[in-house]
Every structure is written in C-alpha cells, then in structure tokens.
Amino acid sequence: MYELEEEEEEGAVPTRRALQARLRVTRSAICQQVVRLERDGLVELSAADRIRLTEPGRAAAVRIIRKHRLVERLLVDIIGLDWELSHAEATRWQHVVSDAVERKLVMILDAPEVSPFGNPIPGLDQLTSGPLGRPDDLRGTRPLIRLDDFARRGGGRASIAQLFERIQADRVQLSRLRRAGVVPGGIVDVRPEGLDRVDIAARLETVVLDAAGARSVIVAPYDPQVAGHEVDRTG
C-alpha cells in the first residue's frame, strides 16, 4: 500500500484492483486481506473501492519500508550483493530485522536518505537524534518527472533519480538497466519512440522500456551543476 501510494499521481489513492495487480493474486485474496486490514484499523475502504492507510496503518508501513530500504543499502553497500538482487532479498529480511538492529544499520550506513533505487527511506528522524541534512538525496533541489511524461514532452538529456518498486521486481530488466548505466545518478538521453516505448541511451548502451516500465522511472532534466555531485548508488 505504501509503495503504491508513492507511485500514484499526487493526491491519488490506490484501489483494490491496483493492489491485486501489484501482488499478482486473486481478487478474493485481496478482498480478504483488505477486510483483515480494515478490521485491524490499518486501512479505510471507500465506496469507490479506494484504499487509504489510517494513521496507525501508515506508521506500521513506514517501519517496514524503512527496514526494507536500509537492508537494501546494507546488501549493496556493505555486503556487495548485485543491485538487481537487493530488492527481493530485502523483502525476505524486512520482517525479521529488530529495532535494535535497525538502529545499528542507520549508524553503520551513516543514515542514508535514499535506497539504492533512489527511493526515500521514511521515518529516519525516529531513529536519529539530530537533523540529517545530508546531500545524498538531491531531489529536493530540482524538478522531477516520470520518464514517460519526459519522453512525451520531447525527451532530451536527463539524470535518473528513482526507480519505483514495480520495476524492482523484474531482475532481468534491472540487470539490463544496471549494465547500461540506467541507475540513480546516471545521465541518459531519452528518445520517444511512439506511444508505447521509450529509448534510453546511457553511457554503455541503449535500452528500451515499454510504457509501464517508463512510468516506473523518475528523472530530472539534466543540470550539469547538479550532475557533478551525483553518485552511482548501485555498488
């Protein structure tokens, strides 16, 4: 739910159908899960089939997502696991990482603000005593746009800022993107190719994304001053 909300247009609320598509389960399974979450006070379901996290639900989601993305950083930065494998592995770890281990991870990793995929690590202020103020997330200093929207506006040079969760589940696609240099901090040339595909010319090769893939990538129009400070976070 939390990740679906991140990926929706600003202000939009995910539906049961979107949750079913993400989890790739039957509608009855989703209905049962939503009923349990609603019973436990973690979500609210509207007449329009929209699912909204309650305050307790959002707090629980933040804890899980924070652990997941910290584990991703541990796997990539410290252990050296391949970038494209880190999401699936962190999914296995996220429910068994204790609060004590989580705080230790924040210290060891120097309180990273974003995951290896450029996604913000939420709720870090709950684990740190002072303001973060670190420069590894430059998204607040520049406009961001979905890759498909950027291509529709003519494309051009851009820097990769973020890859959403739905593309992280595709290891083959992630491996192609990493080999090409289409990773957070990477500089690419974007060329629209019709309505359903986008060509991305990166430092090593050109890769093609379909419409769904292009909606899963966030870019920033290229700025040489900002680009000089960006870091490849894939290990």
PDB file of C-alpha atoms in Angstrom:
ATOM      1  CA  MET A   1       0.000   0.000   0.000  1.00  0.00           C
ATOM      2  CA  TYR A   2       2.692   2.491   0.990  1.00  0.00           C
ATOM      3  CA  GLU A   3       4.655   1.861  -2.204  1.00  0.00           C
ATOM      4  CA  LEU A   4       1.521   2.058  -4.329  1.00  0.00           C
ATOM      5  CA  GLU A   5       0.743   5.457  -2.808  1.00  0.00           C
ATOM      6  CA  GLU A   6       4.287   6.597  -3.614  1.00  0.00           C
ATOM      7  CA  GLU A   7       3.797   5.663  -7.248  1.00  0.00           C
ATOM      8  CA  GLU A   8       0.322   7.127  -7.714  1.00  0.00           C
ATOM      9  CA  GLU A   9      -0.116  10.624  -9.080  1.00  0.00           C
ATOM     10  CA  GLU A  10      -0.053  13.215  -6.310  1.00  0.00           C
ATOM     11  CA  GLY A  11      -3.203  13.012  -4.232  1.00  0.00           C
ATOM     12  CA  ALA A  12      -4.478   9.785  -5.807  1.00  0.00           C
ATOM     13  CA  VAL A  13      -5.490   6.846  -3.619  1.00  0.00           C
ATOM     14  CA  PRO A  14      -4.798   3.230  -4.701  1.00  0.00           C
ATOM     15  CA  THR A  15      -7.626   0.809  -5.458  1.00  0.00           C
ATOM     16  CA  ARG A  16      -8.094  -2.875  -4.725  1.00  0.00           C
ATOM     17  CA  ARG A  17      -7.571  -3.567  -8.418  1.00  0.00           C
ATOM     18  CA  ALA A  18      -4.175  -1.835  -8.348  1.00  0.00           C
ATOM     19  CA  LEU A  19      -3.202  -3.788  -5.231  1.00  0.00           C
ATOM     20  CA  GLN A  20      -4.287  -7.038  -6.890  1.00  0.00           C
ATOM     21  CA  ALA A  21      -2.200  -6.278  -9.986  1.00  0.00           C
ATOM     22  CA  ARG A  22       0.854  -5.461  -7.868  1.00  0.00           C
ATOM     23  CA  LEU A  23       0.645  -8.590  -5.721  1.00  0.00           C
ATOM     24  CA  ARG A  24      -0.485 -10.850  -8.597  1.00  0.00           C
ATOM     25  CA  VAL A  25      -3.095 -12.641  -6.544  1.00  0.00           C
ATOM     26  CA  THR A  26      -6.808 -13.297  -6.986  1.00  0.00           C
ATOM     27  CA  ARG A  27      -9.424 -10.664  -6.252  1.00  0.00           C
ATOM     28  CA  SER A  28     -10.857 -12.804  -3.459  1.00  0.00           C
ATOM     29  CA  ALA A  29      -7.427 -12.968  -1.792  1.00  0.00           C
ATOM     30  CA  ILE A  30      -7.138  -9.180  -1.955  1.00  0.00           C
ATOM     31  CA  CYS A  31     -10.656  -8.741  -0.582  1.00  0.00           C
ATOM     32  CA  GLN A  32      -9.849 -10.993   2.374  1.00  0.00           C
ATOM     33  CA  GLN A  33      -6.608  -9.151   3.052  1.00  0.00           C
ATOM     34  CA  VAL A  34      -8.267  -5.737   2.885  1.00  0.00           C
ATOM     35  CA  VAL A  35     -11.036  -6.908   5.241  1.00  0.00           C
ATOM     36  CA  ARG A  36      -8.404  -8.002   7.778  1.00  0.00           C
ATOM     37  CA  LEU A  37      -6.505  -4.721   7.476  1.00  0.00           C
ATOM     38  CA  GLU A  38      -9.728  -2.731   7.837  1.00  0.00           C
ATOM     39  CA  ARG A  39     -10.749  -4.807  10.869  1.00  0.00           C
ATOM     40  CA  ASP A  40      -7.366  -4.094  12.470  1.00  0.00           C
ATOM     41  CA  GLY A  41      -7.765  -0.365  11.863  1.00  0.00           C
ATOM     42  CA  LEU A  42      -4.876  -0.133   9.396  1.00  0.00           C
ATOM     43  CA  VAL A  43      -6.819   0.918   6.279  1.00  0.00           C
ATOM     44  CA  GLU A  44     -10.061   2.616   5.340  1.00  0.00           C
ATOM     45  CA  LEU A  45     -12.043   1.467   2.292  1.00  0.00           C
ATOM     46  CA  SER A  46     -14.218   3.951   0.413  1.00  0.00           C
ATOM     47  CA  ALA A  47     -17.342   3.280  -1.640  1.00  0.00           C
ATOM     48  CA  ALA A  48     -15.257   3.936  -4.758  1.00  0.00           C
ATOM     49  CA  ASP A  49     -13.028   0.952  -3.873  1.00  0.00           C
ATOM     50  CA  ARG A  50     -10.193   3.238  -2.805  1.00  0.00           C
ATOM     51  CA  ILE A  51      -7.923   2.049   0.000  1.00  0.00           C
ATOM     52  CA  ARG A  52      -6.353   4.603   2.306  1.00  0.00           C
ATOM     53  CA  LEU A  53      -3.883   3.914   5.097  1.00  0.00           C
ATOM     54  CA  THR A  54      -5.027   5.096   8.511  1.00  0.00           C
ATOM     55  CA  GLU A  55      -2.570   6.830  10.824  1.00  0.00           C
ATOM     56  CA  PRO A  56      -1.678   3.546  12.607  1.00  0.00           C
ATOM     57  CA  GLY A  57      -1.516   1.806   9.232  1.00  0.00           C
ATOM     58  CA  ARG A  58       0.865   4.391   7.829  1.00  0.00           C
ATOM     59  CA  ALA A  59       3.077   4.180  10.923  1.00  0.00           C
ATOM     60  CA  ALA A  60       3.296   0.391  10.532  1.00  0.00           C
ATOM     61  CA  ALA A  61       4.026   0.719   6.806  1.00  0.00           C
ATOM     62  CA  VAL A  62       6.762   3.286   7.426  1.00  0.00           C
ATOM     63  CA  ARG A  63       8.507   0.911   9.840  1.00  0.00           C
ATOM     64  CA  ILE A  64       8.502  -1.926   7.302  1.00  0.00           C
ATOM     65  CA  ILE A  65       9.554   0.203   4.323  1.00  0.00           C
ATOM     66  CA  ARG A  66      12.317   1.845   6.365  1.00  0.00           C
ATOM     67  CA  LYS A  67      13.739  -1.540   7.359  1.00  0.00           C
ATOM     68  CA  HIS A  68      13.432  -2.824   3.797  1.00  0.00           C
ATOM     69  CA  ARG A  69      15.338   0.089   2.279  1.00  0.00           C
ATOM     70  CA  LEU A  70      18.002   0.104   4.971  1.00  0.00           C
ATOM     71  CA  VAL A  71      18.545  -3.602   4.310  1.00  0.00           C
ATOM     72  CA  GLU A  72      18.833  -2.854   0.587  1.00  0.00           C
ATOM     73  CA  ARG A  73      21.612  -0.395   1.386  1.00  0.00           C
ATOM     74  CA  LEU A  74      23.340  -2.941   3.619  1.00  0.00           C
ATOM     75  CA  LEU A  75      23.162  -5.598   0.921  1.00  0.00           C
ATOM     76  CA  VAL A  76      24.503  -3.339  -1.825  1.00  0.00           C
ATOM     77  CA  ASP A  77      26.917  -1.053   0.063  1.00  0.00           C
ATOM     78  CA  ILE A  78      28.409  -3.414   2.655  1.00  0.00           C
ATOM     79  CA  ILE A  79      27.791  -6.991   1.559  1.00  0.00           C
ATOM     80  CA  GLY A  80      28.251  -6.250  -2.133  1.00  0.00           C
ATOM     81  CA  LEU A  81      25.166  -8.062  -3.416  1.00  0.00           C
ATOM     82  CA  ASP A  82      24.265  -7.254  -7.015  1.00  0.00           C
ATOM     83  CA  TRP A  83      21.937  -4.262  -7.210  1.00  0.00           C
ATOM     84  CA  GLU A  84      19.225  -6.135  -9.096  1.00  0.00           C
ATOM     85  CA  LEU A  85      19.043  -8.826  -6.382  1.00  0.00           C
ATOM     86  CA  SER A  86      18.782  -6.494  -3.394  1.00  0.00           C
ATOM     87  CA  HIS A  87      15.042  -5.773  -3.516  1.00  0.00           C
ATOM     88  CA  ALA A  88      13.945  -9.410  -3.454  1.00  0.00           C
ATOM     89  CA  GLU A  89      16.457 -10.259  -0.728  1.00  0.00           C
ATOM     90  CA  ALA A  90      15.435  -7.275   1.421  1.00  0.00           C
ATOM     91  CA  THR A  91      11.818  -8.429   1.154  1.00  0.00           C
ATOM     92  CA  ARG A  92      12.873 -11.625   2.936  1.00  0.00           C
ATOM     93  CA  TRP A  93      14.711  -9.687   5.671  1.00  0.00           C
ATOM     94  CA  GLN A  94      12.336  -6.790   6.373  1.00  0.00           C
ATOM     95  CA  HIS A  95      10.059  -8.632   8.826  1.00  0.00           C
ATOM     96  CA  VAL A  96      12.859 -10.156  10.921  1.00  0.00           C
ATOM     97  CA  VAL A  97      15.080  -7.089  11.457  1.00  0.00           C
ATOM     98  CA  SER A  98      14.695  -5.999  15.081  1.00  0.00           C
ATOM     99  CA  ASP A  99      14.506  -2.355  16.141  1.00  0.00           C
ATOM    100  CA  ALA A 100      17.957  -2.664  17.734  1.00  0.00           C
ATOM    101  CA  VAL A 101      19.479  -3.988  14.506  1.00  0.00           C
ATOM    102  CA  GLU A 102      17.704  -1.279  12.534  1.00  0.00           C
ATOM    103  CA  ARG A 103      19.261   1.458  14.673  1.00  0.00           C
ATOM    104  CA  LYS A 104      22.659  -0.166  14.231  1.00  0.00           C
ATOM    105  CA  LEU A 105      22.155  -0.200  10.471  1.00  0.00           C
ATOM    106  CA  VAL A 106      21.468   3.530  10.495  1.00  0.00           C
ATOM    107  CA  MET A 107      24.781   4.084  12.302  1.00  0.00           C
ATOM    108  CA  ILE A 108      26.805   1.716  10.113  1.00  0.00           C
ATOM    109  CA  LEU A 109      25.355   3.134   6.898  1.00  0.00           C
ATOM    110  CA  ASP A 110      25.684   6.767   8.078  1.00  0.00           C
ATOM    111  CA  ALA A 111      21.929   7.440   7.974  1.00  0.00           C
ATOM    112  CA  PRO A 112      21.355   7.146   4.216  1.00  0.00           C
ATOM    113  CA  GLU A 113      18.345   9.088   3.000  1.00  0.00           C
ATOM    114  CA  VAL A 114      17.590   7.026  -0.100  1.00  0.00           C
ATOM    115  CA  SER A 115      17.660   3.368  -1.103  1.00  0.00           C
ATOM    116  CA  PRO A 116      19.932   2.035  -3.870  1.00  0.00           C
ATOM    117  CA  PHE A 117      16.972   2.668  -6.188  1.00  0.00           C
ATOM    118  CA  GLY A 118      16.707   6.332  -5.211  1.00  0.00           C
ATOM    119  CA  ASN A 119      13.580   5.880  -3.100  1.00  0.00           C
ATOM    120  CA  PRO A 120      13.451   7.903   0.129  1.00  0.00           C
ATOM    121  CA  ILE A 121      13.910   5.995   3.383  1.00  0.00           C
ATOM    122  CA  PRO A 122      10.966   7.182   5.508  1.00  0.00           C
ATOM    123  CA  GLY A 123      10.902   7.866   9.223  1.00  0.00           C
ATOM    124  CA  LEU A 124      14.651   8.198   9.745  1.00  0.00           C
ATOM    125  CA  ASP A 125      14.007  11.058  12.155  1.00  0.00           C
ATOM    126  CA  GLN A 126      12.541   8.448  14.520  1.00  0.00           C
ATOM    127  CA  LEU A 127      15.946   6.746  14.711  1.00  0.00           C
ATOM    128  CA  THR A 128      18.354   9.691  14.667  1.00  0.00           C
ATOM    129  CA  SER A 129      18.869  12.327  17.328  1.00  0.00           C
ATOM    130  CA  GLY A 130      19.619  15.264  15.042  1.00  0.00           C
ATOM    131  CA  PRO A 131      18.687  16.649  11.626  1.00  0.00           C
ATOM    132  CA  LEU A 132      20.066  14.669   8.717  1.00  0.00           C
ATOM    133  CA  GLY A 133      20.815  17.446   6.264  1.00  0.00           C
ATOM    134  CA  ARG A 134      22.956  15.154   4.141  1.00  0.00           C
ATOM    135  CA  PRO A 135      23.442  15.752   0.414  1.00  0.00           C
ATOM    136  CA  ASP A 136      22.886  12.239  -0.939  1.00  0.00           C
ATOM    137  CA  ASP A 137      19.287  12.969  -1.922  1.00  0.00           C
ATOM    138  CA  LEU A 138      19.297  15.926  -4.305  1.00  0.00           C
ATOM    139  CA  ARG A 139      15.696  15.509  -5.409  1.00  0.00           C
ATOM    140  CA  GLY A 140      14.500  18.495  -3.427  1.00  0.00           C
ATOM    141  CA  THR A 141      16.745  20.843  -5.430  1.00  0.00           C
ATOM    142  CA  ARG A 142      15.319  20.131  -8.906  1.00  0.00           C
ATOM    143  CA  PRO A 143      12.090  19.269 -10.709  1.00  0.00           C
ATOM    144  CA  LEU A 144      11.292  15.590 -11.138  1.00  0.00           C
ATOM    145  CA  ILE A 145       9.173  13.944 -13.817  1.00  0.00           C
ATOM    146  CA  ARG A 146       8.153  10.433 -14.779  1.00  0.00           C
ATOM    147  CA  LEU A 147      10.176   9.102 -17.685  1.00  0.00           C
ATOM    148  CA  ASP A 148       7.125   8.553 -19.899  1.00  0.00           C
ATOM    149  CA  ASP A 149       5.992  12.155 -19.365  1.00  0.00           C
ATOM    150  CA  PHE A 150       9.513  13.426 -20.064  1.00  0.00           C
ATOM    151  CA  ALA A 151       9.568  11.449 -23.328  1.00  0.00           C
ATOM    152  CA  ARG A 152       6.139  12.772 -24.373  1.00  0.00           C
ATOM    153  CA  ARG A 153       7.470  16.294 -23.951  1.00  0.00           C
ATOM    154  CA  GLY A 154      10.215  15.567 -26.450  1.00  0.00           C
ATOM    155  CA  GLY A 155      12.787  13.840 -24.272  1.00  0.00           C
ATOM    156  CA  GLY A 156      16.390  15.013 -24.101  1.00  0.00           C
ATOM    157  CA  ARG A 157      19.143  14.603 -21.558  1.00  0.00           C
ATOM    158  CA  ALA A 158      18.165  13.697 -18.006  1.00  0.00           C
ATOM    159  CA  SER A 159      19.556  12.168 -14.841  1.00  0.00           C
ATOM    160  CA  ILE A 160      17.960   9.106 -13.273  1.00  0.00           C
ATOM    161  CA  ALA A 161      16.524   9.922  -9.837  1.00  0.00           C
ATOM    162  CA  GLN A 162      14.385   6.993  -8.768  1.00  0.00           C
ATOM    163  CA  LEU A 163      13.095   3.556  -9.783  1.00  0.00           C
ATOM    164  CA  PHE A 164       9.757   2.530  -8.301  1.00  0.00           C
ATOM    165  CA  GLU A 165       9.082  -0.815  -6.659  1.00  0.00           C
ATOM    166  CA  ARG A 166       7.136  -2.305  -9.565  1.00  0.00           C
ATOM    167  CA  ILE A 167      10.229  -2.331 -11.790  1.00  0.00           C
ATOM    168  CA  GLN A 168      12.473  -3.549  -8.953  1.00  0.00           C
ATOM    169  CA  ALA A 169      10.696  -6.912  -9.056  1.00  0.00           C
ATOM    170  CA  ASP A 170      11.981  -7.573 -12.599  1.00  0.00           C
ATOM    171  CA  ARG A 171      15.549  -8.807 -12.084  1.00  0.00           C
ATOM    172  CA  VAL A 172      16.212  -9.287 -15.799  1.00  0.00           C
ATOM    173  CA  GLN A 173      15.135  -5.735 -16.584  1.00  0.00           C
ATOM    174  CA  LEU A 174      17.129  -4.360 -13.648  1.00  0.00           C
ATOM    175  CA  SER A 175      20.222  -6.219 -14.786  1.00  0.00           C
ATOM    176  CA  ARG A 176      19.908  -4.683 -18.255  1.00  0.00           C
ATOM    177  CA  LEU A 177      19.430  -1.228 -16.770  1.00  0.00           C
ATOM    178  CA  ARG A 178      22.447  -1.586 -14.481  1.00  0.00           C
ATOM    179  CA  ARG A 179      24.714  -2.806 -17.283  1.00  0.00           C
ATOM    180  CA  ALA A 180      23.653   0.141 -19.419  1.00  0.00           C
ATOM    181  CA  GLY A 181      24.114   2.675 -16.615  1.00  0.00           C
ATOM    182  CA  VAL A 182      20.417   3.466 -16.128  1.00  0.00           C
ATOM    183  CA  VAL A 183      20.737   3.773 -12.346  1.00  0.00           C
ATOM    184  CA  PRO A 184      20.182   6.594  -9.839  1.00  0.00           C
ATOM    185  CA  GLY A 185      22.691   9.309 -10.671  1.00  0.00           C
ATOM    186  CA  GLY A 186      23.168   8.039 -14.228  1.00  0.00           C
ATOM    187  CA  ILE A 187      22.976  10.505 -17.120  1.00  0.00           C
ATOM    188  CA  VAL A 188      20.862   9.372 -20.077  1.00  0.00           C
ATOM    189  CA  ASP A 189      19.479  10.651 -23.365  1.00  0.00           C
ATOM    190  CA  VAL A 190      15.759   9.954 -23.680  1.00  0.00           C
ATOM    191  CA  ARG A 191      14.132   9.470 -27.077  1.00  0.00           C
ATOM    192  CA  PRO A 192      10.381   8.913 -27.504  1.00  0.00           C
ATOM    193  CA  GLU A 193       9.546   6.030 -29.848  1.00  0.00           C
ATOM    194  CA  GLY A 194       5.792   6.125 -30.392  1.00  0.00           C
ATOM    195  CA  LEU A 195       3.207   5.908 -27.636  1.00  0.00           C
ATOM    196  CA  ASP A 196       4.279   2.664 -26.001  1.00  0.00           C
ATOM    197  CA  ARG A 197       8.083   2.693 -25.772  1.00  0.00           C
ATOM    198  CA  VAL A 198      10.975   4.901 -24.766  1.00  0.00           C
ATOM    199  CA  ASP A 199      14.594   4.542 -25.864  1.00  0.00           C
ATOM    200  CA  ILE A 200      17.203   5.395 -23.226  1.00  0.00           C
ATOM    201  CA  ALA A 201      20.753   5.952 -24.427  1.00  0.00           C
ATOM    202  CA  ALA A 202      23.035   5.581 -21.408  1.00  0.00           C
ATOM    203  CA  ARG A 203      26.810   5.519 -21.048  1.00  0.00           C
ATOM    204  CA  LEU A 204      27.237   1.933 -22.263  1.00  0.00           C
ATOM    205  CA  GLU A 205      24.263   1.024 -24.434  1.00  0.00           C
ATOM    206  CA  THR A 206      20.705   1.880 -25.386  1.00  0.00           C
ATOM    207  CA  VAL A 207      17.821   0.144 -23.641  1.00  0.00           C
ATOM    208  CA  VAL A 208      14.121   0.183 -24.428  1.00  0.00           C
ATOM    209  CA  LEU A 209      11.333   0.471 -21.867  1.00  0.00           C
ATOM    210  CA  ASP A 210       7.658  -0.117 -22.519  1.00  0.00           C
ATOM    211  CA  ALA A 211       5.040   2.308 -21.223  1.00  0.00           C
ATOM    212  CA  ALA A 212       4.702   0.566 -17.840  1.00  0.00           C
ATOM    213  CA  GLY A 213       8.466   0.485 -17.344  1.00  0.00           C
ATOM    214  CA  ALA A 214       8.810   4.144 -18.287  1.00  0.00           C
ATOM    215  CA  ARG A 215       6.187   5.075 -15.687  1.00  0.00           C
ATOM    216  CA  SER A 216       8.314   3.337 -13.069  1.00  0.00           C
ATOM    217  CA  VAL A 217      11.343   5.585 -13.580  1.00  0.00           C
ATOM    218  CA  ILE A 218      11.676   9.153 -12.296  1.00  0.00           C
ATOM    219  CA  VAL A 219      14.142  11.526 -13.937  1.00  0.00           C
ATOM    220  CA  ALA A 220      15.274  15.122 -13.612  1.00  0.00           C
ATOM    221  CA  PRO A 221      16.084  17.303 -16.622  1.00  0.00           C
ATOM    222  CA  TYR A 222      19.854  17.374 -16.921  1.00  0.00           C
ATOM    223  CA  ASP A 223      21.640  20.070 -14.920  1.00  0.00           C
ATOM    224  CA  PRO A 224      25.465  19.987 -15.221  1.00  0.00           C
ATOM    225  CA  GLN A 225      25.915  21.700 -11.843  1.00  0.00           C
ATOM    226  CA  VAL A 226      23.811  19.079 -10.043  1.00  0.00           C
ATOM    227  CA  ALA A 227      25.103  16.149 -12.097  1.00  0.00           C
ATOM    228  CA  GLY A 228      28.644  16.747 -10.924  1.00  0.00           C
ATOM    229  CA  HIS A 229      27.575  15.924  -7.352  1.00  0.00           C
ATOM    230  CA  GLU A 230      25.536  12.813  -8.055  1.00  0.00           C
ATOM    231  CA  VAL A 231      26.713   9.380  -7.031  1.00  0.00           C
ATOM    232  CA  ASP A 232      26.056   5.955  -8.537  1.00  0.00           C
ATOM    233  CA  ARG A 233      24.412   4.043  -5.645  1.00  0.00           C
ATOM    234  CA  THR A 234      24.420   0.555  -7.141  1.00  0.00           C
ATOM    235  CA  GLY A 235      27.688  -0.588  -5.566  1.00  0.00           C
TER     236      GLY A 235
END
